[in-house]
Coordinates of C-alpha atoms (C1' of nucleotides) in Angstrom, one line a residue:
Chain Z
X1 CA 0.0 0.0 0.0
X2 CA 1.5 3.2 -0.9
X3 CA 0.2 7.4 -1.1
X4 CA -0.8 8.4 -4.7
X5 CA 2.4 10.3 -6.4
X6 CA 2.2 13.6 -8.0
X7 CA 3.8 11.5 -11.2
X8 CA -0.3 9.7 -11.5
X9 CA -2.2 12.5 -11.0
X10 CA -3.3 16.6 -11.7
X11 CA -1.7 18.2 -9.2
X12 CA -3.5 21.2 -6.6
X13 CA -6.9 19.4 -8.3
X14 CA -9.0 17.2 -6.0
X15 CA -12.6 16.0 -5.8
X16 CA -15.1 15.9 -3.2
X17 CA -18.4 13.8 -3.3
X18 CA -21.2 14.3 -1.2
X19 CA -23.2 10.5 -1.4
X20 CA -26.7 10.5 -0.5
X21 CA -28.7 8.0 0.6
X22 CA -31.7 7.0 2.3
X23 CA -33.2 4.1 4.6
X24 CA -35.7 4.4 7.4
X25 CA -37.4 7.9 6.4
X26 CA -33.9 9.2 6.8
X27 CA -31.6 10.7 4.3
X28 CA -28.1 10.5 4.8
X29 CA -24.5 11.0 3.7
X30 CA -21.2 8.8 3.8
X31 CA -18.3 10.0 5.4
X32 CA -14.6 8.5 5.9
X33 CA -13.3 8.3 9.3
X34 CA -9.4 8.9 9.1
X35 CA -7.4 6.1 11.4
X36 CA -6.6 7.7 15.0
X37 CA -7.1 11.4 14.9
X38 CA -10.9 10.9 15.0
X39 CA -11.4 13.2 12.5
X40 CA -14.1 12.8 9.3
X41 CA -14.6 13.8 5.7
X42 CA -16.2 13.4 2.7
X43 CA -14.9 10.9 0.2
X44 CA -12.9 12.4 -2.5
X45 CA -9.9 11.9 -4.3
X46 CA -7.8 13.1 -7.3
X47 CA -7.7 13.3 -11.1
X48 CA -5.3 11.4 -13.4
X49 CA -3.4 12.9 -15.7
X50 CA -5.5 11.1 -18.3
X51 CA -8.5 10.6 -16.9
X52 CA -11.7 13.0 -17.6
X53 CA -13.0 14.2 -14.6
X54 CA -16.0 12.8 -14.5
X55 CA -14.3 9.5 -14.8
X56 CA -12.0 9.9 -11.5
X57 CA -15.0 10.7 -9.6
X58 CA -17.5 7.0 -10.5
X59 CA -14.0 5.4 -10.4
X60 CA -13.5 6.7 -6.6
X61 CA -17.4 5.9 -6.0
X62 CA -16.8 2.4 -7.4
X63 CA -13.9 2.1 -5.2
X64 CA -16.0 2.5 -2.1
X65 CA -19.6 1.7 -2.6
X66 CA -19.0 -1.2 -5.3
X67 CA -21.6 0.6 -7.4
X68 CA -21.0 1.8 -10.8
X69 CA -23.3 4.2 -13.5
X70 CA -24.0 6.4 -10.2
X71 CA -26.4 9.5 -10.7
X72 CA -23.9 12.1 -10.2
X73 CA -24.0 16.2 -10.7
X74 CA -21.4 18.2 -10.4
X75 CA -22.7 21.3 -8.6
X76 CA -19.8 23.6 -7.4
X77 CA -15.8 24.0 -7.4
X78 CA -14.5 25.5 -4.4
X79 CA -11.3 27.6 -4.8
X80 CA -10.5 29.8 -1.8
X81 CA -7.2 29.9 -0.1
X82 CA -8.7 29.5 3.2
X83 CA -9.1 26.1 2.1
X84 CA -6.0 25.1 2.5
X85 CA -4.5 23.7 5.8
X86 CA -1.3 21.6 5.3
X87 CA -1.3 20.2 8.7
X88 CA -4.5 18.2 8.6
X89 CA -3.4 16.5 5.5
X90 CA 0.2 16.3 7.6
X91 CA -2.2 14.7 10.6
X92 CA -4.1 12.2 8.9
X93 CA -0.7 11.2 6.7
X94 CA 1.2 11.1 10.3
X95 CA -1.4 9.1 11.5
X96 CA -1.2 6.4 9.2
X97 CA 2.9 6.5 9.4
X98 CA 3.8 8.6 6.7
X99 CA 6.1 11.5 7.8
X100 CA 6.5 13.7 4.4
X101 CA 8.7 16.9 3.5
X102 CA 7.0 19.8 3.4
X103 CA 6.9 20.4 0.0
X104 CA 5.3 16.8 -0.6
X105 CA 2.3 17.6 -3.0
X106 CA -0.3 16.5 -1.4
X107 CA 0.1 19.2 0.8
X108 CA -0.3 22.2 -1.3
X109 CA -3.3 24.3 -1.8
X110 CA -6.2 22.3 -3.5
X111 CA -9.0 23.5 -5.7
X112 CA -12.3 20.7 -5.0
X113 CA -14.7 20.0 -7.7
X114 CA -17.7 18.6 -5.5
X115 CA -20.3 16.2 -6.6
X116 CA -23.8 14.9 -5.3
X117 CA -24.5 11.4 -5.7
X118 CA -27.8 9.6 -5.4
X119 CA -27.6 5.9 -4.6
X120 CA -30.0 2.8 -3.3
X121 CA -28.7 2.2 0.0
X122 CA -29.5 -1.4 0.4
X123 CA -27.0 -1.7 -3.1
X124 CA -24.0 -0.3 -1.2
X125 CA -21.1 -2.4 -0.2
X126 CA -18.8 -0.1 1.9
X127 CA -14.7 -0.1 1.6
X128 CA -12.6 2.6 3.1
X129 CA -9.6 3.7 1.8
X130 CA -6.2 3.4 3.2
X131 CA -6.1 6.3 5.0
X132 CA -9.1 5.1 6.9
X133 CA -10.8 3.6 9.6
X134 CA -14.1 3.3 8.3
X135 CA -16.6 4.8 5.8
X136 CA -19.9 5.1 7.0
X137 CA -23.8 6.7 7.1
X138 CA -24.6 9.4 8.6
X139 CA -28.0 11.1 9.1
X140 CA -27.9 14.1 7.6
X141 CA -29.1 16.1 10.5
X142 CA -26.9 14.4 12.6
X143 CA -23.5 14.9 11.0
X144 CA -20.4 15.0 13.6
X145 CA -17.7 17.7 12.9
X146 CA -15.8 17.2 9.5
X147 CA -12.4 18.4 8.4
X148 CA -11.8 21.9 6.2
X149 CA -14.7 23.5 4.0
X150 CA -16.5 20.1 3.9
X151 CA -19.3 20.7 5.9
X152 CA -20.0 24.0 3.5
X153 CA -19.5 21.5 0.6
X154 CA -22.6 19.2 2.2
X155 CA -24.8 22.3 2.9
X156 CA -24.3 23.2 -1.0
X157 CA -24.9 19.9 -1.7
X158 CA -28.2 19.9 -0.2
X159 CA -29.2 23.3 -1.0
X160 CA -28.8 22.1 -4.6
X161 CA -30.1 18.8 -4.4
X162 CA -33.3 20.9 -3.4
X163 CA -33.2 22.9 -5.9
X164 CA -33.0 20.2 -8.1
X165 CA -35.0 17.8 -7.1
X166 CA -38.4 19.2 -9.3
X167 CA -36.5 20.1 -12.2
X168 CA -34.5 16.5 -12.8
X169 CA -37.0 14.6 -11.1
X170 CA -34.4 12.5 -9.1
X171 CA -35.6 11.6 -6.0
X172 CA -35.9 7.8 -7.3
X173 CA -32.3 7.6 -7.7
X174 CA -32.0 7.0 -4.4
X175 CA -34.7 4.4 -4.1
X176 CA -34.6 0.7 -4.9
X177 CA -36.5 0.1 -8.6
X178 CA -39.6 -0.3 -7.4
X179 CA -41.3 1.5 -4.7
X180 CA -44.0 2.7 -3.4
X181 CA -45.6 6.1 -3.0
X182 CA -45.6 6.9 0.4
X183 CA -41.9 5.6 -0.1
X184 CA -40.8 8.4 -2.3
X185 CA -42.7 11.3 -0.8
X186 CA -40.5 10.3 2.1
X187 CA -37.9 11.0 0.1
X188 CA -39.5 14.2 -0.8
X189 CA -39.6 15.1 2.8
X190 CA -36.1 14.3 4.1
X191 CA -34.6 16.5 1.1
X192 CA -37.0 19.3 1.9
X193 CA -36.8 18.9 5.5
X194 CA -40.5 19.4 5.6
X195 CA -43.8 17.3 5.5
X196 CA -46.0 17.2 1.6
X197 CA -49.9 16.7 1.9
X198 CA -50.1 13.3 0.4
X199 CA -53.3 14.1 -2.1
X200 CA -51.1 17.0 -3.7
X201 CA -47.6 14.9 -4.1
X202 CA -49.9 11.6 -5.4
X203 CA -51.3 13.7 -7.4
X204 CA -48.6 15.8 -8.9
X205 CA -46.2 13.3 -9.3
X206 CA -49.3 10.7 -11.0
X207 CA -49.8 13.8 -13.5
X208 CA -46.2 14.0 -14.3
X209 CA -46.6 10.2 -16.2
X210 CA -43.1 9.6 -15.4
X211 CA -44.4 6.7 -13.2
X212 CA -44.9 3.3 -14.5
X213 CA -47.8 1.4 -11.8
X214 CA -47.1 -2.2 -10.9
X215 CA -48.6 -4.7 -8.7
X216 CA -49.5 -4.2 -5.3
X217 CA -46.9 -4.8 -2.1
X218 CA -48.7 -6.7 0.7
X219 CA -46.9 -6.2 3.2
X220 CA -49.2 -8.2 6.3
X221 CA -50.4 -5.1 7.6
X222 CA -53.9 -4.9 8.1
X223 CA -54.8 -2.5 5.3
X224 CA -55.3 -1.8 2.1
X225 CA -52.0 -2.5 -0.2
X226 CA -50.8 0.1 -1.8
X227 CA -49.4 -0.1 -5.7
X228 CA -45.5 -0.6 -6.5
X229 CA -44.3 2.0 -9.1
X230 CA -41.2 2.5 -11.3
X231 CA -40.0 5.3 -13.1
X232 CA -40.3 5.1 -17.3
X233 CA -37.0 4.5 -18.5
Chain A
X1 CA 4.8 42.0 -22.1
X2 CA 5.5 38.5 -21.2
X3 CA 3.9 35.6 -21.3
X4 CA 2.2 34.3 -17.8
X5 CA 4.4 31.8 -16.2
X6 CA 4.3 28.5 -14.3
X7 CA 5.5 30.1 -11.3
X8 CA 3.2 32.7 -10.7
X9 CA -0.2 30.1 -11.7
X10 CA -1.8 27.1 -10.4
X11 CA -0.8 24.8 -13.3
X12 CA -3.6 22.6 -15.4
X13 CA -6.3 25.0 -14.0
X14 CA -8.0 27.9 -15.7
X15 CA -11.4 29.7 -15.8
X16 CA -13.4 30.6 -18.9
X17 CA -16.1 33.5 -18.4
X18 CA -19.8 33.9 -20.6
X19 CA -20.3 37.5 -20.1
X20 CA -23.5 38.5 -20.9
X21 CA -24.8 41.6 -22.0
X22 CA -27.9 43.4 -23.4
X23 CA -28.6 46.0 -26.2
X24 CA -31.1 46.7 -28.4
X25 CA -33.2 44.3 -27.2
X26 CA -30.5 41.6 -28.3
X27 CA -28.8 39.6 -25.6
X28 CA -25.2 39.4 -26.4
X29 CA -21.6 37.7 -25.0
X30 CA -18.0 39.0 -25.0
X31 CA -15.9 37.2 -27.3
X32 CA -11.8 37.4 -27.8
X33 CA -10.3 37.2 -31.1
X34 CA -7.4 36.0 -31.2
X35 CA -4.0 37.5 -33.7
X36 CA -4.1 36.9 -37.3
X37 CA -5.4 32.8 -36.4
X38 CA -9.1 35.0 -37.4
X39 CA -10.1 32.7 -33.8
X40 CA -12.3 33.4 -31.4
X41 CA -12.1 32.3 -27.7
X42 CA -14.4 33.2 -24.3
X43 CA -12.2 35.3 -22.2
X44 CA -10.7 33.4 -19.6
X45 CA -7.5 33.3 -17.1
X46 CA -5.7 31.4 -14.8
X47 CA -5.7 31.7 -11.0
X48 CA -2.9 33.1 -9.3
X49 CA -0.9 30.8 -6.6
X50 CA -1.9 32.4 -3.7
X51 CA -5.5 33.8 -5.1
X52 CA -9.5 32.9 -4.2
X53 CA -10.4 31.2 -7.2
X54 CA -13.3 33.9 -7.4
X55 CA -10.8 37.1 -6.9
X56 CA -9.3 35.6 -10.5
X57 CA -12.5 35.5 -12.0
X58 CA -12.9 39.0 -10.8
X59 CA -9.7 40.5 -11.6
X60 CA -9.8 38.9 -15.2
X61 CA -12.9 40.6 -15.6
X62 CA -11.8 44.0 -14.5
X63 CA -8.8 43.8 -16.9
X64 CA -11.2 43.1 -20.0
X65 CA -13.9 45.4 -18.9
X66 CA -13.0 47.6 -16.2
X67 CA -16.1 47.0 -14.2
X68 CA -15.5 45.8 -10.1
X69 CA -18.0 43.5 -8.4
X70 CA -19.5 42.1 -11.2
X71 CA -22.2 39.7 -10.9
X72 CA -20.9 36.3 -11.5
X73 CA -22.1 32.6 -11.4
X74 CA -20.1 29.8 -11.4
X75 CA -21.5 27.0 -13.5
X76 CA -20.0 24.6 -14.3
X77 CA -16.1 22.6 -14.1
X78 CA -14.8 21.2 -17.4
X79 CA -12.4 18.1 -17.1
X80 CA -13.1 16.2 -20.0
X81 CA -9.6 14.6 -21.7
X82 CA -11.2 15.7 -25.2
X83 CA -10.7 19.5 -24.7
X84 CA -7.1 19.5 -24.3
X85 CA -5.7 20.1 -27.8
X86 CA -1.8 21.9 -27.8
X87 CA -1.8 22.2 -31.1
X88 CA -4.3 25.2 -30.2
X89 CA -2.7 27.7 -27.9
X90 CA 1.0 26.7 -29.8
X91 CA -0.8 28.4 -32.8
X92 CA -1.7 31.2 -30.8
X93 CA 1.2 31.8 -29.4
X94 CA 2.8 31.3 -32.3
X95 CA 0.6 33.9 -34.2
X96 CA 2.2 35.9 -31.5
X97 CA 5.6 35.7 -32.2
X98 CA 5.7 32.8 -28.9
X99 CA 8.0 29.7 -29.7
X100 CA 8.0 27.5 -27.2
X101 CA 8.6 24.0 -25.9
X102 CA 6.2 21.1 -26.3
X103 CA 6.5 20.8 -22.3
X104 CA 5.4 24.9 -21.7
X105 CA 2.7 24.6 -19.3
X106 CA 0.4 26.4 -21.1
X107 CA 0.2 23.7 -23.9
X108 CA -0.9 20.9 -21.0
X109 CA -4.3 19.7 -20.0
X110 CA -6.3 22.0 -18.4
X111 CA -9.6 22.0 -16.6
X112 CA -11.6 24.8 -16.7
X113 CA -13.8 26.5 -14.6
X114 CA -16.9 28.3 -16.2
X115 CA -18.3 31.5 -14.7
X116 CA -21.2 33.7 -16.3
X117 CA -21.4 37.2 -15.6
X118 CA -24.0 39.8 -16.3
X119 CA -23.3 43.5 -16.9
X120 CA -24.6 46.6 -17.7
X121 CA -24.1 46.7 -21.3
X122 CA -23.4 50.5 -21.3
X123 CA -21.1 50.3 -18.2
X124 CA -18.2 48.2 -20.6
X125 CA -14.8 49.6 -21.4
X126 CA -13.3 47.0 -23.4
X127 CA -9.7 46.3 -23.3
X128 CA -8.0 43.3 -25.5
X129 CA -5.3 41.1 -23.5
X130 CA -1.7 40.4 -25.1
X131 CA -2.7 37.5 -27.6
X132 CA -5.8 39.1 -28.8
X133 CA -6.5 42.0 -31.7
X134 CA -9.8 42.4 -30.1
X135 CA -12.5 42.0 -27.3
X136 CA -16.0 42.4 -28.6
X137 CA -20.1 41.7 -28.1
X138 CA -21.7 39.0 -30.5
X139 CA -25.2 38.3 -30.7
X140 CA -25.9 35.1 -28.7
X141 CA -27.8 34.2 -32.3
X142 CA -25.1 34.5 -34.4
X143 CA -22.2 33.4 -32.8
X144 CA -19.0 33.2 -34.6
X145 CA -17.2 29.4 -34.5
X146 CA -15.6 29.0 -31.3
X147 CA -12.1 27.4 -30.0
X148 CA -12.0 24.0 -28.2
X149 CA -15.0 23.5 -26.4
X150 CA -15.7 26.8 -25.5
X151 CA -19.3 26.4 -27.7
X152 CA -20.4 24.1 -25.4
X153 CA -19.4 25.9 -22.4
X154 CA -21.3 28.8 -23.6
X155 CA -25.1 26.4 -24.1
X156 CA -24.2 25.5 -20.7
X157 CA -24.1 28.9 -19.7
X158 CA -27.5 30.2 -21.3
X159 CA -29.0 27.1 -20.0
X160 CA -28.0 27.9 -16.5
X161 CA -29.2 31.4 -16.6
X162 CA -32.7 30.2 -18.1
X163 CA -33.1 28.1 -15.0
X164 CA -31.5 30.6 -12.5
X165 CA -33.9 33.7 -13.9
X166 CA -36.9 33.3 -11.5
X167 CA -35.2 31.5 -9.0
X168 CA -32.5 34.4 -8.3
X169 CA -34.1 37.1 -10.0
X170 CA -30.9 38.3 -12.0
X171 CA -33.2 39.3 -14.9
X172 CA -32.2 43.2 -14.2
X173 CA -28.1 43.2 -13.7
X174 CA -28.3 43.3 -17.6
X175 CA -30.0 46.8 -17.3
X176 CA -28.8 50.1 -15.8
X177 CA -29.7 51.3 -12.4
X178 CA -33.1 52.2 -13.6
X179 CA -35.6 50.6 -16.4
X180 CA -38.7 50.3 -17.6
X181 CA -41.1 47.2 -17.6
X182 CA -40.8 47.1 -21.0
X183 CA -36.9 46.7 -21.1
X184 CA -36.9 44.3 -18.2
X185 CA -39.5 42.3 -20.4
X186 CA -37.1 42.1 -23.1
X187 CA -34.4 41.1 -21.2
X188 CA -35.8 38.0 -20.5
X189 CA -37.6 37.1 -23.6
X190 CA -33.9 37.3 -24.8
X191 CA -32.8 34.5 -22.4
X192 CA -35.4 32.7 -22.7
X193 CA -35.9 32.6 -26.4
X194 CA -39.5 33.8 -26.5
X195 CA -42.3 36.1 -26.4
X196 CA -43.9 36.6 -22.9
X197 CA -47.5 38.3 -22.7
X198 CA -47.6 41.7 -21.3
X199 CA -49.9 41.9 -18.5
X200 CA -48.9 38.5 -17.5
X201 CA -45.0 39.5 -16.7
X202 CA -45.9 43.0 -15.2
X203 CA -48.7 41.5 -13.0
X204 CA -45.9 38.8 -11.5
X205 CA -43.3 40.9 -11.4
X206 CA -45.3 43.5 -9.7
X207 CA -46.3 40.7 -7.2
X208 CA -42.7 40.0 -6.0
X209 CA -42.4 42.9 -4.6
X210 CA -38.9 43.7 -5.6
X211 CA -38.7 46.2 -7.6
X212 CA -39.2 50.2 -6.5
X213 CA -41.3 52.8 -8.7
X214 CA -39.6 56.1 -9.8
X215 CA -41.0 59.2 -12.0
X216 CA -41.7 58.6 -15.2
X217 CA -39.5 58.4 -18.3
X218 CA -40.8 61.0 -20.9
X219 CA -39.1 60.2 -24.1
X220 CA -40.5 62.6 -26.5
X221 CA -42.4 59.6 -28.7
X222 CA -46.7 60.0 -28.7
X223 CA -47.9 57.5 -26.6
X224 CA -48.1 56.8 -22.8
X225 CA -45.0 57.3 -20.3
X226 CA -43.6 54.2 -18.9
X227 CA -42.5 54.1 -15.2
X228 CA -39.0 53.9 -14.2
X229 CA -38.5 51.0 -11.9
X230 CA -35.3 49.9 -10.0
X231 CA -34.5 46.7 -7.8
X232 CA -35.2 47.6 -4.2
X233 CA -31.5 46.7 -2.6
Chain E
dT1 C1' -68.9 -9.4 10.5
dA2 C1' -66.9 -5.3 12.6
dT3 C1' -62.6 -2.9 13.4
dT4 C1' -58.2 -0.5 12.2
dA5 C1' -54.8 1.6 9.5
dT6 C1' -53.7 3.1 5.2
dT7 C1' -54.4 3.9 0.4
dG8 C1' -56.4 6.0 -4.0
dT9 C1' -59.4 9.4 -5.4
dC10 C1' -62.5 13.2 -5.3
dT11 C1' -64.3 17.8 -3.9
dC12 C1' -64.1 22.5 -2.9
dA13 C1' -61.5 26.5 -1.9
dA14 C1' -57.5 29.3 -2.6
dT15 C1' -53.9 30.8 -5.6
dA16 C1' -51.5 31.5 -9.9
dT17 C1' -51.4 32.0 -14.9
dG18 C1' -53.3 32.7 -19.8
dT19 C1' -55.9 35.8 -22.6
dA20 C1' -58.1 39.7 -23.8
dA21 C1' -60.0 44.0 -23.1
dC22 C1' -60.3 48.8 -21.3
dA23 C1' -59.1 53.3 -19.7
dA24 C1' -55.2 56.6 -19.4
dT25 C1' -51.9 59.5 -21.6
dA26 C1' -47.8 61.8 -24.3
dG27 C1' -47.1 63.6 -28.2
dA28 C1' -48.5 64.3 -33.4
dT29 C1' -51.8 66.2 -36.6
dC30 C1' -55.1 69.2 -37.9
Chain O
dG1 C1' -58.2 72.8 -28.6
dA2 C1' -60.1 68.4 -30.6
dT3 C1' -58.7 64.1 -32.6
dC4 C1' -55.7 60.4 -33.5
dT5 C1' -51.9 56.9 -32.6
dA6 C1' -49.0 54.1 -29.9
dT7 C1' -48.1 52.4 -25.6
dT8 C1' -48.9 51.8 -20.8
dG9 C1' -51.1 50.4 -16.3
dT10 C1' -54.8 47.8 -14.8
dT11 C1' -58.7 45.0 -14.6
dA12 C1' -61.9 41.0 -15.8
dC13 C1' -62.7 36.4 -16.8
dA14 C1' -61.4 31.8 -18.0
dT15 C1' -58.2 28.2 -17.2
dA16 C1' -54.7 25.6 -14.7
dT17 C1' -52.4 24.5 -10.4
dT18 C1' -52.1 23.7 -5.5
dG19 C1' -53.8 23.4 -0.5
dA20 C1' -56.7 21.1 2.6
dG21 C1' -59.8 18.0 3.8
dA22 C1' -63.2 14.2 3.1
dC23 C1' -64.6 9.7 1.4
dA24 C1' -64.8 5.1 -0.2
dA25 C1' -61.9 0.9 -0.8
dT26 C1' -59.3 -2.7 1.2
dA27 C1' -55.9 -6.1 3.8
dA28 C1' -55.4 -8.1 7.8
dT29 C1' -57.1 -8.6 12.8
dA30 C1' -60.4 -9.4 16.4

DNA sequence: TATTATTGTCTCAATATGTAACAATAGATC
DNA sequence: GATCTATTGTTACATATTGAGACAATAATA
């Protein structure tokens, strides 16, 4: 196991990827816990030389969910200077017994190109990376302290998720195939942080005829089964 | 005048800009044309070493138009392998009396980072960099052909400010301090490609409450006077 | 068979938008 | 000064769209 080498990839250019998903009426976000210094972040990593960009980020999102063909949207680059704090890199390389000079590259300023992604949650098979202890959900409204600028990177995430979320009509990315209504007005209501009337959303997203209406899920509750959908392809 | 070097930039990183502007009821883009190559190129930069990746965007802007605290969106991040072509800036800087080595930084890869910006048309003093004979507006219609992938980035950029117009209410930083209805209507039928009725866009514009009503604009033709209106702050 | 929880749908009110009309008015024409 | 023209600000009415609640249907339980 060794540190990626300025030879592989762009230098001063990272990415930052905010991973959404959602299980038990609660949406939430991975995050990488770094060995020892207790300290978390969002998964990111950094560009090859000749890679597209788009490409380094599903290949880093392959390398820790297992998934691949992840909804993805680029929705902001961050690029101040106050950004840039060599010694948590330093820390977290420290940490994991790697004492570098301080001119080692992975220590210079950085410029973040951050990404939303929208996953199924029961699809995800976790790996850290080697610089960590664990990757792991977190509910979004329960998020511990994270390293640098990356708790702004997750509010932007979320404020653009929101703004999103009627225009691209995603919130199905992050359910399983088939679902069922109440299902993704849930999903509705943890990205708005706020409860839909039911009539309205059924019948809003029923007039969009995006949704494709399957059998019914019994679940052995006593009462009345409601329909399984899918989204048209 | 030199060229800029790799010492003073962040290497493999640059920012292109879509400036937008409105005249004659036309909405219209700055575009560089580059030395006798008869190319033409958004205006764009690189970001100095120890400088806010929005302070370049700024200062670049300044330089080409002399206007400070320009309203500016960032859009979009280009990384895609495809748009880095050498053979490009080695003409230009050729055309410019530049010979240099196939390793010069300015012939690698870069990513670019797309900002649009939207000015008071009658407010610009345009001002040419080193490699180009010219800085000048071009109808959004009749674009001339563009370098790399700089068309793209600029349908990119319309299409962001067609979704951003109600939602951040930009419509009037194309206009001067104070307009009429009828010029703020014409603003955005030029982003968004089409007619709007009348009573329609006064009536919801009206209704947000934003905008302030001054004395009326008298200019000498025989009909009724239009109001002056300005954004309240 | 009655009960309970939840679903799919409908109704009516409130709000927003499309469409057209009307009255007001600044200057031109006579 | 009276009339005409072009354009403006506003209103009226029809047509969606959305909010809020009610109602019937139904899967399992008692």
């Amino acid at each position: 196991m060794s540190l990626p080498t300025t030879s592989d990839f762009l230098p001063h250019i990272a990415y930052d990827s905010v991973i959404f998903g959602f299980s038990k009426g609660k949406l939430k976000i991975l995050l990488m816990e770094y060995h020892d210094t207790g300290w978390f972040a969002l998964p990111g990593g950094f560009v090859g030389k000749n890679e597209d960009l788009n490409h380094a980020v599903q290949r880093g999102l392959k390398e820790r969910t297992g998934l691949e063909n992840i909804y993805l949207d680029q929705f902001y680059t961050f690029g101040n200077l106050d950004r840039h704090d060599p010694e948590v890199m330093k820390t977290i390389l420290a940490a994991n017994g790697y004492l570098v000079k301080d001119d080692f590259w992975l220590l210079d300023r950085f410029l973040s190109i951050a990404y939303y992604a929208l996953i199924d949650y029961e699809k995800v098979t976790l790996l850290p990376d080697s610089l960590s202890d664990s990757i792991d959900w977190y509910d979004i409204d329960a998020l511990p302290d994270l390293i640098l600028d990356h708790r702004k990177i997750v509010d932007k995430a979320l404020q653009t998720l929101r703004e999103n979320l009627d225009r691209k009509l995603i919130g199905g990315k992050l359910l399983p195939e088939r679902f069922t209504m109440k299902e993704l007005q849930q999903v509705y209501e943890a990205i708005l942080g706020e409860k839909i009337r039911r009539s309205s959303f059924q019948r809003k997203i029923l007039g969009l005829e995006i949704l494709e209406r399957h059998e019914k899920l019994f679940t052995g509750k006593s009462h009345k089964a409601p329909f399984l959908y899918s989204f048209k392809e």
